[in-house]
Amino acid sequence: MPTVHFTDTAGTVRDIEGNVGDSVMETAVRNGVPGIVAECGGSLSCATCHVFVRDDDFAALPPMEDMEDEMLYGTAVDREDNSRLSCQLRLHEGQELHVTTPETQV
Amino acid sequence: MSSPAENAPGCPFGHGAEAPAGHHGYEPFQMKDPFPAYAEMRAEQPLMFDERINYYVATRYDDIKAVFDDWETFSSENAQAPVRERGEAAKKIMLDGGFTAYSGLSARVPPEHTRMRAIVQKAFTPRRYKALEPAIRENVVTRLETMLARPGRDGDMVRDLAYDIPTITILTLIGADTSKIDTYKRWSDSRAAMTWGNLSDEEQVPHAHNLVEYWQECLHLVGAAKESGGDNLTADLVQAQAEGAAISDHEIASVLYSLLFAGHETTTTLISNCVRVLLAHPAQWGQVVADPKKIPAAIDEILRYSGSIVGWRRKALRDTTVGGVDIPQGAGLLLLMGSANRDEARFEDGEAFDISRPNAREHLSFGFGIHYCLGNMLAKLQAKIALEEIVRLAPTLQLVAPESITFRENLSFRVPETVPVTWES
Ligand code: HEM
Ligand code: FES
C-alpha cells in the first residue's frame, strides 16, 4: 500500500495509507487531512490542493503537465520549485510520499 | 410531459417523491426569499418531484454533491435546455437567424467535454487574468469615485459598479469590444430568460432576436481572430487550433457564447451580493472595514449564503436512486445548491451569515466535479478587488430600503436587480 506523509505548517505529521490509483488529494480529503481544500474536486480549476513535495520524492514524480504548471500560478501561497497540485499526483504500489501543506489554500 | 394527475401517489416517479399540494412553499421561479421553502424541503422531502417544471428537486448537501460527482450517471446535457419549451415564433426566428449554439462546456459531456475543457482551460489561466488586476482595480476606483461624488449621496451598487466591472474584464479577455457593455448585458439577459425563465411564447420573441445577434457576434469574433490574430483568449483558441488542437470553429464560437455570458452575469451578482449581504450585517461589515484581510473569507461566506446560481440541472442516464428515492432513467434533476449551502448537516447554524465560519468554502455555488466552474478564481478575484476598494473608499456605506430589493424571476439565477445605498458625507 502506498503511504502519504502529510506535514502541516505547525509541523504535525499524519501518515495516511492510500489506494493505488487514487490521487494524493483524494487520499487527504477522504481521511480528513487538514490543509488540503480541493474545492473543485480535482478538475484542475481551483489550485486549493497545493503541496510542497520533499525534494527526493519530488524528483521521482512524473513531470507535470502544462496545465498543472499554469494553475500553480494561482495558488494562495506562492509556488516554489517543489510545488505540485495534489489532485494530479496518483499513487502507485509501495510509494512513500512526503508532502507539506501550505499555510493557507485560499 | 406528464400531467400532475399522473404523478399522484403510486406514480411512476419514485416512491415518496410526489410533491404535496403546497410544494413546501417552493416556487421554482421566485427568488426573493426561497430559503424557508428550501429548509422545509430539506426537512420533509429532500427529493421532491415538482410536476410544474417536471424536475426532481434535490435539497440536501450530500445528495447534491454526490450527483455532481457522479457524472457517469448524471449527465449535464440538460443544463442549458430551455425550462419552458421554445414557442413556434421564437423557433422560427432562431432558425432563420442561423442560431446553432447550444452550450460551450457546461452542457457538453465526456469525451467531447474533456477534450474541449482541456483546450479552453489552457487559454484561461491564472496568469492571464491576474495580469488584469491593476486594470480591474482602476475600473473599480473610477466608478466608486464617480458614485461618491454625487451630491445626493444616493447610489445603486448594481448600476454604479457591479454591472460594468466583470463585463469589461471578460470582454477584454476575449478581445471583444469593451464599449458594448450594454449590448452584451442585453444579450445575456435574453439568454438567462430564454433558458431558465418562465416566458410565454410571445414574451420569447424579442429575446430570440437577441440570441440570434449574440450568436452571430460570437461567430464574427472567431472570424476576426482568424484574420487578424490578437492578444486575447479568442486568438489563443484559434492559434491552438492552427497548431493542431482538436477544436472546431463552431466549438470556439460556442465557448465564446458561454464565456460572454457566464463570465460576467454571475460575477455582477456576486459583487452586488457582497455589498447587499455584508451591509445587512453591520457588525460584520465593520469587521471587514477594520480588517480587509477578512475579505476572502467573507466572499466565500457570501457565495455560500447567497450564491449567484441557486439551482443547476442534471439528467439521470439510468435508473438510479438519490437520497433513497428511485429516479427513472431520463429524469431531470434540479440541484438546489442554494439549499445545500445551508444544510445543517454540513454547515452548523446554516441559516446564519458568519464570515468567520471555518468551512464556508465547502459551498457548492460553483458546482463540483468535472464541470466545476472554470471562472471561479476570476470571479473571486474581482469580488475581492471590488470589496477592498469599497471598504477603503466608502466605509460608511449603508443600505437604503433593503426590503424593496427585487430579484429577477428565474429557475437558477438569483439576481438582485438593485442594491440602493447611501453614505455619510
Ligand atoms: C460568482 C460567479 C460565478 C458563479 C456562481 C458560477 C457558477 C457556476 C456553476 C454553478 C457552474 C456549473 C458547475 C457544474 O455543473 O458542476 C459553472 C460552470 C462554468 N462557469 Fe461559472 N460561475 C461564476 C463565474 C464564472 C466566470 C467569471 C466564468 C468565466 C469567465 C465562468 C465560466 C464557467 C464555465 C465555462 C463553466 C462550464 C464549465 C464546464 O462545464 O466544464 N463562471 N459556473
Ligand atoms: S483540487 Fe482543484 S486544482 Fe486540485
PDB file of C-alpha atoms in Angstrom, chain A residues 26, chain B residues 65-77 108-111 113-114 314-320 329-331 333 368-371:
ATOM      1  CA  GLU A  26      -8.394  12.260  -2.664  1.00  0.00           C
TER       2      GLU A  26
ATOM      3  CA  LYS B  65     -22.620  16.773  -4.086  1.00  0.00           C
ATOM      4  CA  ALA B  66     -22.917  13.051  -4.866  1.00  0.00           C
ATOM      5  CA  VAL B  67     -24.908  13.793  -8.026  1.00  0.00           C
ATOM      6  CA  PHE B  68     -22.370  16.387  -9.186  1.00  0.00           C
ATOM      7  CA  ASP B  69     -19.589  13.910  -8.501  1.00  0.00           C
ATOM      8  CA  ASP B  70     -21.157  11.027 -10.451  1.00  0.00           C
ATOM      9  CA  TRP B  71     -21.048  12.403 -13.985  1.00  0.00           C
ATOM     10  CA  GLU B  72     -21.346   8.943 -15.499  1.00  0.00           C
ATOM     11  CA  THR B  73     -24.841   8.518 -14.072  1.00  0.00           C
ATOM     12  CA  PHE B  74     -25.897  12.162 -14.047  1.00  0.00           C
ATOM     13  CA  SER B  75     -25.207  13.965 -17.278  1.00  0.00           C
ATOM     14  CA  SER B  76     -25.168  17.750 -17.597  1.00  0.00           C
ATOM     15  CA  GLU B  77     -26.615  17.573 -21.114  1.00  0.00           C
ATOM     16  CA  ARG B 108     -21.352  19.032 -23.073  1.00  0.00           C
ATOM     17  CA  VAL B 109     -20.416  15.584 -21.817  1.00  0.00           C
ATOM     18  CA  PRO B 110     -17.285  13.433 -21.978  1.00  0.00           C
ATOM     19  CA  PRO B 111     -15.394  12.691 -24.101  1.00  0.00           C
ATOM     20  CA  HIS B 113     -16.360  17.917 -22.796  1.00  0.00           C
ATOM     21  CA  THR B 114     -13.000  16.565 -21.644  1.00  0.00           C
ATOM     22  CA  ARG B 314     -28.584  17.155 -14.397  1.00  0.00           C
ATOM     23  CA  LYS B 315     -30.212  14.226 -16.199  1.00  0.00           C
ATOM     24  CA  ALA B 316     -30.244  10.620 -14.972  1.00  0.00           C
ATOM     25  CA  LEU B 317     -28.805   8.360 -17.673  1.00  0.00           C
ATOM     26  CA  ARG B 318     -30.033   5.174 -15.991  1.00  0.00           C
ATOM     27  CA  ASP B 319     -32.445   4.093 -13.282  1.00  0.00           C
ATOM     28  CA  THR B 320     -30.875   5.154 -10.025  1.00  0.00           C
ATOM     29  CA  GLN B 329     -33.696   6.841 -16.483  1.00  0.00           C
ATOM     30  CA  GLY B 330     -34.163  10.057 -18.427  1.00  0.00           C
ATOM     31  CA  ALA B 331     -35.477  12.088 -15.500  1.00  0.00           C
ATOM     32  CA  LEU B 333     -32.872  16.729 -11.583  1.00  0.00           C
ATOM     33  CA  PHE B 368     -18.443  20.296  -8.199  1.00  0.00           C
ATOM     34  CA  GLY B 369     -16.540  17.747 -10.249  1.00  0.00           C
ATOM     35  CA  ILE B 370     -15.764  17.750 -13.956  1.00  0.00           C
ATOM     36  CA  HIS B 371     -17.874  20.835 -14.704  1.00  0.00           C
TER      37      HIS B 371
END
